[in-house]
CSV table of C-alpha atoms in Angstrom, one decimal:
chain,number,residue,atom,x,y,z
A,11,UNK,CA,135.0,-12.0,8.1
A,12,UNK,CA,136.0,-14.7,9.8
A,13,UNK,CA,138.4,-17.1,11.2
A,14,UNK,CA,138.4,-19.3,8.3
A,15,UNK,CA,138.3,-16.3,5.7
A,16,UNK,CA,141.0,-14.5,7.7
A,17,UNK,CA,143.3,-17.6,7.1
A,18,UNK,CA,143.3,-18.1,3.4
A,19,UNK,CA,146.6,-16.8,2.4
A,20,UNK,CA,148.1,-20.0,4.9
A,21,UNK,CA,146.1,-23.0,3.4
A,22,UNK,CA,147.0,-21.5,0.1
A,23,UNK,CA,150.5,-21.4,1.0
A,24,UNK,CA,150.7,-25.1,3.2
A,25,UNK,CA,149.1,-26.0,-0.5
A,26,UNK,CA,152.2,-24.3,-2.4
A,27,UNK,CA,154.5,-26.1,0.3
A,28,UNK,CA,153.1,-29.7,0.1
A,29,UNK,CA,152.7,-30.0,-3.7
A,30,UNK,CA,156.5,-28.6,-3.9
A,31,UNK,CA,158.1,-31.1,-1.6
A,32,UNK,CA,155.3,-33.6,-3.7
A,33,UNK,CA,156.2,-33.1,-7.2
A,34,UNK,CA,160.2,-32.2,-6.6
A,35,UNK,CA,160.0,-35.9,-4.9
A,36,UNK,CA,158.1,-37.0,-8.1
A,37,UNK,CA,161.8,-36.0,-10.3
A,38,UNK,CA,159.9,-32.5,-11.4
A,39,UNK,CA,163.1,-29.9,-11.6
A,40,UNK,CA,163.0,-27.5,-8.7
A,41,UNK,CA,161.6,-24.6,-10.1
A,42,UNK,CA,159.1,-26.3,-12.3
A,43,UNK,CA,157.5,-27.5,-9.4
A,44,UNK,CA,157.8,-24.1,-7.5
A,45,UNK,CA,155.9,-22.7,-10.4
A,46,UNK,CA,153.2,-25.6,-10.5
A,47,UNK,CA,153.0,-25.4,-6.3
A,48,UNK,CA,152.3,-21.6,-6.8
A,49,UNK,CA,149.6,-21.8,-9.4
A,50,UNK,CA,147.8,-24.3,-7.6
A,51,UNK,CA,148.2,-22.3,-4.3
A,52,UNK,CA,146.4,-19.1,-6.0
A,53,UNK,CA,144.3,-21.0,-7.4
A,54,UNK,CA,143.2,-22.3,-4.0
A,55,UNK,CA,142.9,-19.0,-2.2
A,56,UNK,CA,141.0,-17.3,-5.2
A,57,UNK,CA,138.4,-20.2,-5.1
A,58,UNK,CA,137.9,-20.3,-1.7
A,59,UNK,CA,137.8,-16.3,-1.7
A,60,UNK,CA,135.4,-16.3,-4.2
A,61,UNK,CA,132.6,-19.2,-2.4
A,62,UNK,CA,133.3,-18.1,0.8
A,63,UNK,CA,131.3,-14.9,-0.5
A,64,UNK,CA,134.7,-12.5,-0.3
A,65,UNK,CA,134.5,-9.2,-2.6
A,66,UNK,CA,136.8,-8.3,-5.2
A,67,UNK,CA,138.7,-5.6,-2.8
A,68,UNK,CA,139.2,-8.8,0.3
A,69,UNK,CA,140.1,-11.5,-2.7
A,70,UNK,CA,142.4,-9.5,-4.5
A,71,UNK,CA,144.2,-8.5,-0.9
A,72,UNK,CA,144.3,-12.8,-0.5
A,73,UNK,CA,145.6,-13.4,-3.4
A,74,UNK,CA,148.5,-10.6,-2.9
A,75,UNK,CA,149.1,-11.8,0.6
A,76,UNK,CA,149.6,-15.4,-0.5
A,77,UNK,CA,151.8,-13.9,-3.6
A,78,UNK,CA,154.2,-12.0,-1.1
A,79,UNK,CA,154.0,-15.7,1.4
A,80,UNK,CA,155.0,-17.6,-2.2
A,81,UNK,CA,157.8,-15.1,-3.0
A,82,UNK,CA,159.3,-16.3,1.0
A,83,UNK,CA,158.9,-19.3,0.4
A,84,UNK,CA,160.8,-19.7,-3.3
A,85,UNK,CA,163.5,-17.6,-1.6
A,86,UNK,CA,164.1,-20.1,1.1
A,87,UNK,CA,164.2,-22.9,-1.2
A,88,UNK,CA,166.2,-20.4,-3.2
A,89,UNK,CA,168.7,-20.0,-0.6
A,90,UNK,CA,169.3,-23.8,0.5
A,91,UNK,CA,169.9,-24.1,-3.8
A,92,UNK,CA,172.3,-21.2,-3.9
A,93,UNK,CA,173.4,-19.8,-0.7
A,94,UNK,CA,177.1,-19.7,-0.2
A,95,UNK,CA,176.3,-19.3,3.6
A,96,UNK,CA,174.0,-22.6,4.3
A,97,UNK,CA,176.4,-24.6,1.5
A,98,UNK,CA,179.4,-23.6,4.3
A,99,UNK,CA,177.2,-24.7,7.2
A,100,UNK,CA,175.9,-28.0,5.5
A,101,UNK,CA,179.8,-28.5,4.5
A,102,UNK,CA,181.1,-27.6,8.3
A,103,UNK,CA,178.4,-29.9,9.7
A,104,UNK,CA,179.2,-33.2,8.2
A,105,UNK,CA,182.6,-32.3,8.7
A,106,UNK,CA,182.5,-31.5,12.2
A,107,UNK,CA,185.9,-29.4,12.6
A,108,UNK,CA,187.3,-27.8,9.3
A,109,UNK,CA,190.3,-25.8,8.8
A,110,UNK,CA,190.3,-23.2,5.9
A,111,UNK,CA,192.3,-25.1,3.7
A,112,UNK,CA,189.6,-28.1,4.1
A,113,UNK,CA,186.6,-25.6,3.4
A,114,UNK,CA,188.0,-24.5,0.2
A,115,UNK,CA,188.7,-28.0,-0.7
A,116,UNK,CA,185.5,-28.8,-0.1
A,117,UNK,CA,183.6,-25.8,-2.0
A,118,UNK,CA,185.9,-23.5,-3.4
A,119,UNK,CA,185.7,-20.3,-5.7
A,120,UNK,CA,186.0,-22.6,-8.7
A,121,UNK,CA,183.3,-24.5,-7.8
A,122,UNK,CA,181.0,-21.3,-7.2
A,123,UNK,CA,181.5,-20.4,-10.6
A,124,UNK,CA,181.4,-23.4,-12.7
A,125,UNK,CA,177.6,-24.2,-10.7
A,126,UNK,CA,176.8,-20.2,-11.8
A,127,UNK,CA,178.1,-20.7,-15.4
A,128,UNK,CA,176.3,-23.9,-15.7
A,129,UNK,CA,173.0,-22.5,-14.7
A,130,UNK,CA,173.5,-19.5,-17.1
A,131,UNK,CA,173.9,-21.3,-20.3
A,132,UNK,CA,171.5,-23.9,-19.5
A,133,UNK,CA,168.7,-21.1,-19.0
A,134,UNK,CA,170.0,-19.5,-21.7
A,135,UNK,CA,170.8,-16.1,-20.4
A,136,UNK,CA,174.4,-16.3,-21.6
A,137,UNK,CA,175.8,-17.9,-24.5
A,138,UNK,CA,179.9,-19.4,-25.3
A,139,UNK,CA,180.8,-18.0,-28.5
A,140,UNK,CA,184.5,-19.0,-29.3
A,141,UNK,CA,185.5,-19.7,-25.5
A,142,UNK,CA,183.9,-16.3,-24.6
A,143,UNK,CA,180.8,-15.8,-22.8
A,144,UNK,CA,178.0,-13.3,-23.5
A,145,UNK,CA,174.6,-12.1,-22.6
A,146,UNK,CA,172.1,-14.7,-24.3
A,147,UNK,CA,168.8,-13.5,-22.1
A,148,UNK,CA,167.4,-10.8,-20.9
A,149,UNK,CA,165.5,-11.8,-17.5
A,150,UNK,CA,168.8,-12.3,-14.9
A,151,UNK,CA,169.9,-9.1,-17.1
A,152,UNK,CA,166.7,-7.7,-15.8
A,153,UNK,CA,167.0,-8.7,-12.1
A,154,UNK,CA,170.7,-7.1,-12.0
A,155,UNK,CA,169.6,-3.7,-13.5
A,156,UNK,CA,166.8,-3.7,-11.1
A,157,UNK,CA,169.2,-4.5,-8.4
A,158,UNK,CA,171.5,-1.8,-9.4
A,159,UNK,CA,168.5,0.9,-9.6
A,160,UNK,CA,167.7,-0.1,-5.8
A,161,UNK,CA,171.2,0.5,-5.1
A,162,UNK,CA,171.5,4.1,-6.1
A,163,UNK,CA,167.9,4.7,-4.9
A,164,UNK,CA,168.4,3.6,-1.2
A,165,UNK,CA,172.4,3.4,-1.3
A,166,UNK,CA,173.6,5.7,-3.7
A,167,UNK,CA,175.8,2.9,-5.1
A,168,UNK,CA,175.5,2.3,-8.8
A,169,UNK,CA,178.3,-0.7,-8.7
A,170,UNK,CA,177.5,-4.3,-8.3
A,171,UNK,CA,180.2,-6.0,-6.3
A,172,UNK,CA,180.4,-8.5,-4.6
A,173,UNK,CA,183.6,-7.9,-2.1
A,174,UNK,CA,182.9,-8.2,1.4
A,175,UNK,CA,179.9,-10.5,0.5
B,30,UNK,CA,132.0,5.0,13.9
B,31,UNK,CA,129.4,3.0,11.8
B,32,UNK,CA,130.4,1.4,8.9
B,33,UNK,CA,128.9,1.3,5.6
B,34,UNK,CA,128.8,-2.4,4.1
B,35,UNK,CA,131.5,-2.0,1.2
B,36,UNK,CA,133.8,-0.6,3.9
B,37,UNK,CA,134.2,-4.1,5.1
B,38,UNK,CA,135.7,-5.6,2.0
B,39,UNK,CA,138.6,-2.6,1.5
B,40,UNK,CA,139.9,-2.8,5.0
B,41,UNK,CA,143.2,-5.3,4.8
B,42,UNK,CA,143.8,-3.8,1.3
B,43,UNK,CA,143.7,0.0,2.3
B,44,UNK,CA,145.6,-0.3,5.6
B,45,UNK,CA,147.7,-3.2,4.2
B,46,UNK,CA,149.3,-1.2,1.6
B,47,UNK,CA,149.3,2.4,4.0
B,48,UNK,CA,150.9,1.4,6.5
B,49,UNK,CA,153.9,-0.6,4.4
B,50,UNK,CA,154.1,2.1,2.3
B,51,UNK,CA,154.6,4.9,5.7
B,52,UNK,CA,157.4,1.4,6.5
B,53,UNK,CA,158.9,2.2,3.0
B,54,UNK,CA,158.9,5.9,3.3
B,55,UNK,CA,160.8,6.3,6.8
B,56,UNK,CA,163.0,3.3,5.6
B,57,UNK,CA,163.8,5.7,2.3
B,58,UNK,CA,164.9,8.4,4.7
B,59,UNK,CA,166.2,7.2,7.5
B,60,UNK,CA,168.7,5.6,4.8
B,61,UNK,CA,168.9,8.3,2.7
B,62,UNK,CA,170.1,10.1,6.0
B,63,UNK,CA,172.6,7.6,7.5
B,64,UNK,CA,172.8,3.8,6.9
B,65,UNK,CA,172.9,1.4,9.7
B,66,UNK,CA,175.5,-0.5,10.6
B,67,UNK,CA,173.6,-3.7,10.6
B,68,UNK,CA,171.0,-2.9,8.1
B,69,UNK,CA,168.8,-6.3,7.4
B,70,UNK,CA,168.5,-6.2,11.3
B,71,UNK,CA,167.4,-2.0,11.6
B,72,UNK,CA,165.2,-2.8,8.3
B,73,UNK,CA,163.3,-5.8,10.5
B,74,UNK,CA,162.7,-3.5,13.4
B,75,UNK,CA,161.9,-0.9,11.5
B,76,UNK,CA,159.2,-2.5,9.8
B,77,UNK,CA,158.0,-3.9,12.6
B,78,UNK,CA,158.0,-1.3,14.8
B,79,UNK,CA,155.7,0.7,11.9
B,80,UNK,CA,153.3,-2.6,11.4
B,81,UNK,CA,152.7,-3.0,15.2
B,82,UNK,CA,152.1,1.2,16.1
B,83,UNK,CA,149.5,0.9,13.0
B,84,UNK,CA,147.6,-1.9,14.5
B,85,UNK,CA,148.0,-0.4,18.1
B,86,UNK,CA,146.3,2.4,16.5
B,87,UNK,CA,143.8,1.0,14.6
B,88,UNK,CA,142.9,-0.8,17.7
B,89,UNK,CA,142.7,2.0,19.7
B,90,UNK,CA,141.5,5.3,17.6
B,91,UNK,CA,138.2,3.8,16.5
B,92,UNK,CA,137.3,7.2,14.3
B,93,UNK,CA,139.7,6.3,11.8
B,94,UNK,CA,137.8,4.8,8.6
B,95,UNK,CA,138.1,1.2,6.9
B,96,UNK,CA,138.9,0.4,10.7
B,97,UNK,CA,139.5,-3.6,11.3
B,98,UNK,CA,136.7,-4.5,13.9
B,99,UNK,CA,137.0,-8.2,15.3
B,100,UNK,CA,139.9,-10.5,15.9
B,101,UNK,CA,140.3,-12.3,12.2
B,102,UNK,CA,140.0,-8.7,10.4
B,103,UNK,CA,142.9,-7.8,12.9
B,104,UNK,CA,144.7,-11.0,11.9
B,105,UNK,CA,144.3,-10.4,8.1
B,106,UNK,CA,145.5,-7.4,8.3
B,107,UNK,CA,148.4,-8.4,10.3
B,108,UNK,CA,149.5,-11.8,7.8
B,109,UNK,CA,149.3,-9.1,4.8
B,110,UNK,CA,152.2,-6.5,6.2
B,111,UNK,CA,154.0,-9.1,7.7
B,112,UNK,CA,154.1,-11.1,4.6
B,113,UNK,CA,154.8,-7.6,2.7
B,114,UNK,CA,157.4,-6.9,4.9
B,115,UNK,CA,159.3,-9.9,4.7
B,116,UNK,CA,158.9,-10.4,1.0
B,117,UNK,CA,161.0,-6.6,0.7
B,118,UNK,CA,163.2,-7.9,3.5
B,119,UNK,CA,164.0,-10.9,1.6
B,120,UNK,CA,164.7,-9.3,-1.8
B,121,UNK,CA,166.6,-6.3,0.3
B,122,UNK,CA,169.3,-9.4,1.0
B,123,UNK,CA,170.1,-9.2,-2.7
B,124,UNK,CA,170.6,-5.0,-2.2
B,125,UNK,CA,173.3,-5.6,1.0
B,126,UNK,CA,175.0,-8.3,-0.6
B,127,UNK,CA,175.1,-9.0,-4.2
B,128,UNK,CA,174.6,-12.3,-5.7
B,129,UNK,CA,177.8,-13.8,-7.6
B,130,UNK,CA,175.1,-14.7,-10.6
B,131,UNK,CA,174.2,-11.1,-10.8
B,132,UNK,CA,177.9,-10.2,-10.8
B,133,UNK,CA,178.7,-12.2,-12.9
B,134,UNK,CA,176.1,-11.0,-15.5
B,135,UNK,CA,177.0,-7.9,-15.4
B,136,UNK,CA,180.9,-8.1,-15.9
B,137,UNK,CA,179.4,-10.0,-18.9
B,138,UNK,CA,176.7,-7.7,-19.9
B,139,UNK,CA,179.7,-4.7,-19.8
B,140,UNK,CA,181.9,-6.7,-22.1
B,141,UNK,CA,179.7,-6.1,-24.9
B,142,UNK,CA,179.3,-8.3,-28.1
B,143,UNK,CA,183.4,-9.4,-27.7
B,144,UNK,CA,182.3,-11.1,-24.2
B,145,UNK,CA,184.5,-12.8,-21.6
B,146,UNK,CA,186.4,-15.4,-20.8
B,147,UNK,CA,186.3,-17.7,-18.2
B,148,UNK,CA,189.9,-16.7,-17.0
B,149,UNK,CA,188.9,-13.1,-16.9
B,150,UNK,CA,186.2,-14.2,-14.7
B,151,UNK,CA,188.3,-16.1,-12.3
B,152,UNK,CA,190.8,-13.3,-12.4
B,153,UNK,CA,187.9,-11.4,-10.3
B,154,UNK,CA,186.4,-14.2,-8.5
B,155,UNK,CA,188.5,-16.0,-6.5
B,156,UNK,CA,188.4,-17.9,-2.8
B,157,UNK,CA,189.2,-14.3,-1.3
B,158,UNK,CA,186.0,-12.8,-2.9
B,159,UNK,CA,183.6,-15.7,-3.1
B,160,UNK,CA,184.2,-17.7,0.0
B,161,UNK,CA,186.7,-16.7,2.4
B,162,UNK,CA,184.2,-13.3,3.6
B,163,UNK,CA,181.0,-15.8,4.0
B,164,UNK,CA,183.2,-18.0,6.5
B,165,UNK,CA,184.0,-14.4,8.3
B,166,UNK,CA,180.3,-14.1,8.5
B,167,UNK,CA,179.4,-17.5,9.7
B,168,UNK,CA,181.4,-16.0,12.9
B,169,UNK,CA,179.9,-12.7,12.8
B,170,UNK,CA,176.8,-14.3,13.4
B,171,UNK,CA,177.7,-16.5,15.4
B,172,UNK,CA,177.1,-19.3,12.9
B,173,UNK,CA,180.4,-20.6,14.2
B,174,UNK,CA,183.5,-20.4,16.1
B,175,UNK,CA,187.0,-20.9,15.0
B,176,UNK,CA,189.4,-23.1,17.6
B,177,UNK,CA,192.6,-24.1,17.3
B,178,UNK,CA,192.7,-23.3,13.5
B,179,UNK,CA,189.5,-24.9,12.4
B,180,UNK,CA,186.1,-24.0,12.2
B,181,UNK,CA,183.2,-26.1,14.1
B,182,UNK,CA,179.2,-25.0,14.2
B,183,UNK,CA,178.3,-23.1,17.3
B,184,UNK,CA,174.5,-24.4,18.2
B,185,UNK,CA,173.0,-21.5,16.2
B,186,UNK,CA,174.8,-22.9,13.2
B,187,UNK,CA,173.7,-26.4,14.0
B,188,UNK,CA,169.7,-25.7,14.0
B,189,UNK,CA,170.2,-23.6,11.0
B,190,UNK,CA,172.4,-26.9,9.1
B,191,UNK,CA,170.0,-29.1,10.3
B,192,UNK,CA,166.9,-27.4,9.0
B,193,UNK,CA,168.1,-26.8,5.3
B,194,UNK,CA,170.1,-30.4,5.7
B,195,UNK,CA,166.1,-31.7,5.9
B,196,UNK,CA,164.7,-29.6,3.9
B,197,UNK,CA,167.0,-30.8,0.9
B,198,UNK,CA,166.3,-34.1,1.8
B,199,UNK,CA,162.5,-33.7,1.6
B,200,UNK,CA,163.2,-32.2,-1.9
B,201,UNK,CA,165.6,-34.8,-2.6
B,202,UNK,CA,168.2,-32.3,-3.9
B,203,UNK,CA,171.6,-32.3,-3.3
B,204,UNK,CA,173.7,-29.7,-1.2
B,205,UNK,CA,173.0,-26.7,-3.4
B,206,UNK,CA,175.3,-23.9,-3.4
């Protein structure tokens, strides 16, 4: 191996970066271009894996190293899209001093919800039926189950709330 | 110890996966045991600590097999746990501290086919829930300080504003949250 081989996983994901800051600047949604940035990154490492002579045991471990560098990287743009946290710092910063009253005026509980409910019915994984709202997909469903089963594993908590967070 | 040929090509794969997997194990029990105080922070170190003894030792016991020999099979093998370990530190966030989307999908979920309202919702998601503890964190870690009645970025808080503030703007998205 060497120096070039031992660096795939980071062109691949430089790749993944560029083409999403590229094709979200281009009016591609968010996640669409994560997904398209993400292809084309793997697609990159398993091609140069493959002519730079790598066997299938040293390109598979590429392409699962630049899968786990992808997965950081959509949660970092993840977070600056739905963080609580970085919206309060964003909000305190062009606002240079804030009392609480000002923060909630600024991004308040309402707010959080309406963005989340939004989201939820535009992805389809809830529905409104007669001013009531129920489960319309099964992939957030999914995540949340998966959550709560990592929970009792390490936690041995099988509720999901969100006090103190 | 010689190598055989196909031993080359297994190396970052076989170690890769080990020694995350011992990182996974003691995290299992040492939680299972007693949880930390500050657990994304004990969960960092603790991965760490197991990714850098592994390499120490494969850099030093050179009778163990699949060994990494030179300086880019060493790096390899380092970019593959540390980009194992902060994939499962990343998605251990959403463990700690639950994400109001996931909440709120599964108060819905548990209401069955006669769903919920939205004032139901509200009922459990208000300022006090959603918003007020993530300012209490911001000066926790030190995010911010609160003077005088109001709250103002501390210089950690500033870098980190700044760095998403540009980041949105090279995505040309708007202030998220």
């Amino acid at each position: 191996m060497n120096w070039f081989q031992a660096f795939l996983p980071v062109y691949g994901l430089a790749a993944d970066m560029a083409l999403v800051v590229l094709l979200s600047r281009c009016g591609l949604s968010l996640l669409k271009s994560v997904y398209a940035a993400f292809a084309c990154g793997l697609g990159l490492v398993l091609a140069s894996s493959w002519f730079s002579g790598a066997a299938f045991p040293q390109l598979l471990a590429d392409s699962l190293c630049f899968a786990a560098l992808g997965y950081g990287f959509f949660h970092f743009l993840n977070m600056g899209e739905t963080a609580r946290r970085i919206r309060l710092l964003l909000e305190l910063e062009a606002g240079g001093q804030l009392a609480e009253a000002e923060i909630l005026s600024r991004y308040s509980a309402k707010d959080i919800v309406d963005v989340r409910l939004g989201r939820l019915l535009r992805n389809g994984q809830i529905k409104e039926l007669d001013g009531r709202y129920v489960i319309g997909g099964s992939a957030v469903l999914f995540m949340a189950m998966a959550l709560v089963a990592l929970k009792k594993i390490l936690l041995g908590k099988t509720n999901v709330e969100i006090s103190g967070a | 110890m010689a190598q055989k040929p196909g031993q080359t090509t297994v190396k970052t794969l076989f170690w890769g996966n080990l020694l995350f997997a011992a990182g996974l194990a003691l995290h299992f029990i040492w939680w299972r045991i007693s949880l930390p105080v500050r657990q994304a922070k004990a969960l960092g170190l603790l991965l760490a600590a197991v990714s850098v003894s592994g390499l120490a030792a494969l850099y030093f016991f050179t009778a163990l097999p699949f060994r990494p020999e030179s300086g880019p099979e060493f790096f390899n093998l380092a970019l593959y746990l540390a980009a194992f370990c902060l994939a499962y530190l990343i998605t251990y966030s959403a463990v700690e501290v639950d994400s109001p989307s996931l909440v709120m999908i599964s108060r819905i979920a548990r209401s069955g086919a006669s769903g919920i309202s939205r004032a139901e919702l509200d009922a459990d998601m208000g300022d006090e829930v959603l918003v007020l503890p993530r300012v209490a964190d911001l000066l926790t870690d030190k995010m911010a300080v609160l003077e005088n009645g109001c709250y103002r970025l501390a210089p950690k808080g500033v870098l980190l504003a700044a760095f998403f503030r540009l980041s949105r703007k090279a995505l040309k998205a708007g202030k998220g949250g």
